[in-house]
Every structure is written in structure tokens, then in C-alpha cells.
Amino acid sequence: CVLESKRPSQDDTPLARQIRTLENRLDKGMIKYNEAQSIRNTYQHIVKRLKEERISFDNQLAALDRTLHSKQKDYGELMLLGGDASHAREVSQQELHRARLFYEENKSRRDTEFRERQQLVKIRRQMIERQKQREEKQREIIDKQF
């Protein structure tokens, strides 16, 4: 056993050490290669996903663009309708104002006619009352004479 420990082993030779060093470097290189491959696969997956999303986003963008154009057209139509409605409101307000003026004029005329007729009725009643009083006085005078 002592002789075996004194005997130089094959692992201690410079060539063996160089082989171990090269193997270690090879292992480290393989690890780095595998990591690089893993990163490459990850990036390829990301690129593939981004391409798929780009197609999806292009479709979404086109849909949004169509919607925008549709909404702009609707907005233009609503602006025209709003202008028409505003004009119609102004015309209606003018017509309402004319109708109110006409109503007020007619009401004023009717009120004046009504007051005049009331005054005539009052005057007639007074005349009738005076006529009755005269007739009553005449009867009294005639009754007194007879």
C-alpha cells in the first residue's frame, strides 16, 4: 500500500492535468453553449409571439381605424342634424313668439270689447232703472190725480 501511494498516479501527470483542464473548459463551454441555446430559444419564442401579436394588432388597428372613420362620419352627420335642429328650434321659437303676440292682441281686444259691453250693459240697466223710476213717478202722479 505504501508503494502505491509513492507511485506517481496517472492523474498527477502533466498530460492528465492538461486533459482535465481541457475537459473542464469543454464542460464550461458546453454550459455556456446550452445557456446560449436556451436564451436563443427564448428569444425565438418571443420573436414568434411578437409576430403573431403584430398580425393581431394590425387587425385590431384596422378595426379601430374603421371604427374611427365611422364615428367621424357619425359626428359629421350629428353636427348637421344639430344645426338643423337648432334652426328648427329658432323657427319654432319665432312662431311661438308670433302666436303669443297674436294671442295677447286678441285677448287685449276681447278684454276691451268685454269692458265696453259691460259699460253698455251698465248704462242700459241705469237707463232702464231710470225709466222704471220715471214710470213709477208717473203712475204715482196719475194715481194721485185720480
PDB file of C-alpha atoms in Angstrom:
ATOM      1  CA  CYS A   1       0.000   0.000   0.000  1.00  0.00           C
ATOM      2  CA  VAL A   2       2.874   2.346   0.775  1.00  0.00           C
ATOM      3  CA  LEU A   3       4.403   1.674  -2.588  1.00  0.00           C
ATOM      4  CA  GLU A   4       1.199   2.504  -4.322  1.00  0.00           C
ATOM      5  CA  SER A   5       0.979   5.875  -2.650  1.00  0.00           C
ATOM      6  CA  LYS A   6       4.559   6.713  -3.648  1.00  0.00           C
ATOM      7  CA  ARG A   7       3.989   5.621  -7.174  1.00  0.00           C
ATOM      8  CA  PRO A   8       3.026   8.550  -9.377  1.00  0.00           C
ATOM      9  CA  SER A   9      -0.557   8.187 -10.449  1.00  0.00           C
ATOM     10  CA  GLN A  10      -1.736   8.823 -13.897  1.00  0.00           C
ATOM     11  CA  ASP A  11      -3.942  11.626 -12.639  1.00  0.00           C
ATOM     12  CA  ASP A  12      -0.956  13.650 -11.497  1.00  0.00           C
ATOM     13  CA  THR A  13       0.875  13.716 -14.774  1.00  0.00           C
ATOM     14  CA  PRO A  14       1.044  16.988 -16.657  1.00  0.00           C
ATOM     15  CA  LEU A  15      -0.814  15.466 -19.565  1.00  0.00           C
ATOM     16  CA  ALA A  16      -3.635  14.285 -17.304  1.00  0.00           C
ATOM     17  CA  ARG A  17      -3.845  17.747 -15.738  1.00  0.00           C
ATOM     18  CA  GLN A  18      -3.971  19.331 -19.145  1.00  0.00           C
ATOM     19  CA  ILE A  19      -6.715  16.868 -20.180  1.00  0.00           C
ATOM     20  CA  ARG A  20      -8.688  17.692 -17.001  1.00  0.00           C
ATOM     21  CA  THR A  21      -8.224  21.418 -17.669  1.00  0.00           C
ATOM     22  CA  LEU A  22      -9.393  20.974 -21.237  1.00  0.00           C
ATOM     23  CA  GLU A  23     -12.337  18.841 -20.116  1.00  0.00           C
ATOM     24  CA  ASN A  24     -13.267  21.496 -17.545  1.00  0.00           C
ATOM     25  CA  ARG A  25     -13.033  24.177 -20.197  1.00  0.00           C
ATOM     26  CA  LEU A  26     -15.094  21.963 -22.525  1.00  0.00           C
ATOM     27  CA  ASP A  27     -17.727  21.498 -19.776  1.00  0.00           C
ATOM     28  CA  LYS A  28     -17.825  25.252 -19.152  1.00  0.00           C
ATOM     29  CA  GLY A  29     -18.092  25.842 -22.881  1.00  0.00           C
ATOM     30  CA  MET A  30     -20.948  23.328 -23.131  1.00  0.00           C
ATOM     31  CA  ILE A  31     -22.721  25.006 -20.222  1.00  0.00           C
ATOM     32  CA  LYS A  32     -22.345  28.380 -21.908  1.00  0.00           C
ATOM     33  CA  TYR A  33     -23.471  26.847 -25.216  1.00  0.00           C
ATOM     34  CA  ASN A  34     -26.545  25.320 -23.580  1.00  0.00           C
ATOM     35  CA  GLU A  35     -27.364  28.622 -21.865  1.00  0.00           C
ATOM     36  CA  ALA A  36     -26.917  30.440 -25.174  1.00  0.00           C
ATOM     37  CA  GLN A  37     -29.195  27.910 -26.887  1.00  0.00           C
ATOM     38  CA  SER A  38     -31.774  28.338 -24.143  1.00  0.00           C
ATOM     39  CA  ILE A  39     -31.609  32.126 -24.480  1.00  0.00           C
ATOM     40  CA  ARG A  40     -31.768  31.788 -28.278  1.00  0.00           C
ATOM     41  CA  ASN A  41     -34.869  29.593 -27.978  1.00  0.00           C
ATOM     42  CA  THR A  42     -36.443  32.100 -25.588  1.00  0.00           C
ATOM     43  CA  TYR A  43     -35.760  34.969 -27.989  1.00  0.00           C
ATOM     44  CA  GLN A  44     -37.056  32.946 -30.937  1.00  0.00           C
ATOM     45  CA  HIS A  45     -40.208  32.237 -28.962  1.00  0.00           C
ATOM     46  CA  ILE A  46     -40.525  35.957 -28.129  1.00  0.00           C
ATOM     47  CA  VAL A  47     -40.000  36.919 -31.792  1.00  0.00           C
ATOM     48  CA  LYS A  48     -42.604  34.364 -32.892  1.00  0.00           C
ATOM     49  CA  ARG A  49     -45.050  35.685 -30.312  1.00  0.00           C
ATOM     50  CA  LEU A  50     -44.395  39.286 -31.329  1.00  0.00           C
ATOM     51  CA  LYS A  51     -45.009  38.409 -34.976  1.00  0.00           C
ATOM     52  CA  GLU A  52     -48.308  36.766 -34.024  1.00  0.00           C
ATOM     53  CA  GLU A  53     -49.249  39.777 -31.922  1.00  0.00           C
ATOM     54  CA  ARG A  54     -48.281  42.128 -34.751  1.00  0.00           C
ATOM     55  CA  ILE A  55     -50.760  40.377 -37.024  1.00  0.00           C
ATOM     56  CA  SER A  56     -53.374  40.583 -34.287  1.00  0.00           C
ATOM     57  CA  PHE A  57     -52.533  44.224 -33.576  1.00  0.00           C
ATOM     58  CA  ASP A  58     -52.661  45.055 -37.283  1.00  0.00           C
ATOM     59  CA  ASN A  59     -56.169  43.595 -37.400  1.00  0.00           C
ATOM     60  CA  GLN A  60     -57.147  45.455 -34.250  1.00  0.00           C
ATOM     61  CA  LEU A  61     -55.645  48.667 -35.605  1.00  0.00           C
ATOM     62  CA  ALA A  62     -57.542  48.260 -38.870  1.00  0.00           C
ATOM     63  CA  ALA A  63     -60.763  47.649 -36.925  1.00  0.00           C
ATOM     64  CA  LEU A  64     -60.112  50.690 -34.757  1.00  0.00           C
ATOM     65  CA  ASP A  65     -59.351  52.757 -37.849  1.00  0.00           C
ATOM     66  CA  ARG A  66     -62.653  51.666 -39.433  1.00  0.00           C
ATOM     67  CA  THR A  67     -64.460  52.479 -36.207  1.00  0.00           C
ATOM     68  CA  LEU A  68     -62.785  55.894 -36.061  1.00  0.00           C
ATOM     69  CA  HIS A  69     -63.832  56.722 -39.609  1.00  0.00           C
ATOM     70  CA  SER A  70     -67.369  55.545 -38.859  1.00  0.00           C
ATOM     71  CA  LYS A  71     -67.511  57.667 -35.702  1.00  0.00           C
ATOM     72  CA  GLN A  72     -66.150  60.700 -37.573  1.00  0.00           C
ATOM     73  CA  LYS A  73     -68.856  60.229 -40.211  1.00  0.00           C
ATOM     74  CA  ASP A  74     -71.493  59.871 -37.483  1.00  0.00           C
ATOM     75  CA  TYR A  75     -70.128  63.005 -35.805  1.00  0.00           C
ATOM     76  CA  GLY A  76     -70.402  64.950 -39.056  1.00  0.00           C
ATOM     77  CA  GLU A  77     -73.982  63.777 -39.525  1.00  0.00           C
ATOM     78  CA  LEU A  78     -74.806  64.670 -35.924  1.00  0.00           C
ATOM     79  CA  MET A  79     -73.327  68.122 -36.410  1.00  0.00           C
ATOM     80  CA  LEU A  80     -75.575  68.612 -39.460  1.00  0.00           C
ATOM     81  CA  LEU A  81     -78.574  67.320 -37.526  1.00  0.00           C
ATOM     82  CA  GLY A  82     -77.647  69.602 -34.637  1.00  0.00           C
ATOM     83  CA  GLY A  83     -77.540  72.585 -36.989  1.00  0.00           C
ATOM     84  CA  ASP A  84     -80.888  71.611 -38.485  1.00  0.00           C
ATOM     85  CA  ALA A  85     -82.370  71.117 -35.014  1.00  0.00           C
ATOM     86  CA  SER A  86     -81.025  74.471 -33.869  1.00  0.00           C
ATOM     87  CA  HIS A  87     -82.528  76.181 -36.902  1.00  0.00           C
ATOM     88  CA  ALA A  88     -85.843  74.382 -36.361  1.00  0.00           C
ATOM     89  CA  ARG A  89     -85.812  75.468 -32.710  1.00  0.00           C
ATOM     90  CA  GLU A  90     -85.223  79.085 -33.701  1.00  0.00           C
ATOM     91  CA  VAL A  91     -88.041  78.949 -36.274  1.00  0.00           C
ATOM     92  CA  SER A  92     -90.340  77.349 -33.687  1.00  0.00           C
ATOM     93  CA  GLN A  93     -89.467  79.997 -31.126  1.00  0.00           C
ATOM     94  CA  GLN A  94     -90.212  82.731 -33.646  1.00  0.00           C
ATOM     95  CA  GLU A  95     -93.549  81.106 -34.491  1.00  0.00           C
ATOM     96  CA  LEU A  96     -94.326  80.748 -30.798  1.00  0.00           C
ATOM     97  CA  HIS A  97     -93.474  84.410 -30.237  1.00  0.00           C
ATOM     98  CA  ARG A  98     -95.751  85.467 -33.119  1.00  0.00           C
ATOM     99  CA  ALA A  99     -98.529  83.215 -31.778  1.00  0.00           C
ATOM    100  CA  ARG A 100     -98.159  84.722 -28.296  1.00  0.00           C
ATOM    101  CA  LEU A 101     -98.276  88.245 -29.714  1.00  0.00           C
ATOM    102  CA  PHE A 102    -101.367  87.328 -31.729  1.00  0.00           C
ATOM    103  CA  TYR A 103    -102.949  85.771 -28.639  1.00  0.00           C
ATOM    104  CA  GLU A 104    -102.126  88.795 -26.489  1.00  0.00           C
ATOM    105  CA  GLU A 105    -103.506  91.194 -29.114  1.00  0.00           C
ATOM    106  CA  ASN A 106    -106.724  89.178 -29.429  1.00  0.00           C
ATOM    107  CA  LYS A 107    -107.030  88.870 -25.656  1.00  0.00           C
ATOM    108  CA  SER A 108    -106.496  92.606 -25.245  1.00  0.00           C
ATOM    109  CA  ARG A 109    -109.079  93.328 -27.960  1.00  0.00           C
ATOM    110  CA  ARG A 110    -111.584  90.905 -26.395  1.00  0.00           C
ATOM    111  CA  ASP A 111    -110.977  92.355 -22.936  1.00  0.00           C
ATOM    112  CA  THR A 112    -111.545  95.869 -24.293  1.00  0.00           C
ATOM    113  CA  GLU A 113    -114.718  94.760 -26.103  1.00  0.00           C
ATOM    114  CA  PHE A 114    -115.872  92.980 -22.953  1.00  0.00           C
ATOM    115  CA  ARG A 115    -115.330  96.092 -20.804  1.00  0.00           C
ATOM    116  CA  GLU A 116    -117.107  98.219 -23.405  1.00  0.00           C
ATOM    117  CA  ARG A 117    -120.065  95.828 -23.462  1.00  0.00           C
ATOM    118  CA  GLN A 118    -120.130  95.718 -19.680  1.00  0.00           C
ATOM    119  CA  GLN A 119    -120.201  99.513 -19.694  1.00  0.00           C
ATOM    120  CA  LEU A 120    -123.035  99.482 -22.254  1.00  0.00           C
ATOM    121  CA  VAL A 121    -124.954  96.930 -20.171  1.00  0.00           C
ATOM    122  CA  LYS A 122    -124.420  99.082 -17.088  1.00  0.00           C
ATOM    123  CA  ILE A 123    -125.615 102.182 -18.920  1.00  0.00           C
ATOM    124  CA  ARG A 124    -128.664 100.304 -20.264  1.00  0.00           C
ATOM    125  CA  ARG A 125    -129.502  98.996 -16.806  1.00  0.00           C
ATOM    126  CA  GLN A 126    -129.212 102.504 -15.452  1.00  0.00           C
ATOM    127  CA  MET A 127    -131.446 103.787 -18.256  1.00  0.00           C
ATOM    128  CA  ILE A 128    -133.951 101.016 -17.613  1.00  0.00           C
ATOM    129  CA  GLU A 129    -133.819 101.765 -13.903  1.00  0.00           C
ATOM    130  CA  ARG A 130    -134.363 105.482 -14.552  1.00  0.00           C
ATOM    131  CA  GLN A 131    -137.153 104.613 -16.981  1.00  0.00           C
ATOM    132  CA  LYS A 132    -138.800 102.461 -14.327  1.00  0.00           C
ATOM    133  CA  GLN A 133    -138.399 105.219 -11.780  1.00  0.00           C
ATOM    134  CA  ARG A 134    -139.975 107.761 -14.170  1.00  0.00           C
ATOM    135  CA  GLU A 135    -142.800 105.389 -14.956  1.00  0.00           C
ATOM    136  CA  GLU A 136    -143.285 104.779 -11.251  1.00  0.00           C
ATOM    137  CA  LYS A 137    -143.364 108.505 -10.595  1.00  0.00           C
ATOM    138  CA  GLN A 138    -145.793 108.990 -13.460  1.00  0.00           C
ATOM    139  CA  ARG A 139    -148.057 106.303 -12.036  1.00  0.00           C
ATOM    140  CA  GLU A 140    -147.872 107.884  -8.673  1.00  0.00           C
ATOM    141  CA  ILE A 141    -148.771 111.232 -10.188  1.00  0.00           C
ATOM    142  CA  ILE A 142    -151.604 109.659 -12.157  1.00  0.00           C
ATOM    143  CA  ASP A 143    -152.781 107.722  -9.101  1.00  0.00           C
ATOM    144  CA  LYS A 144    -152.684 110.900  -7.045  1.00  0.00           C
ATOM    145  CA  GLN A 145    -154.727 112.702  -9.620  1.00  0.00           C
ATOM    146  CA  PHE A 146    -157.435 110.134  -9.615  1.00  0.00           C
TER     147      PHE A 146
END
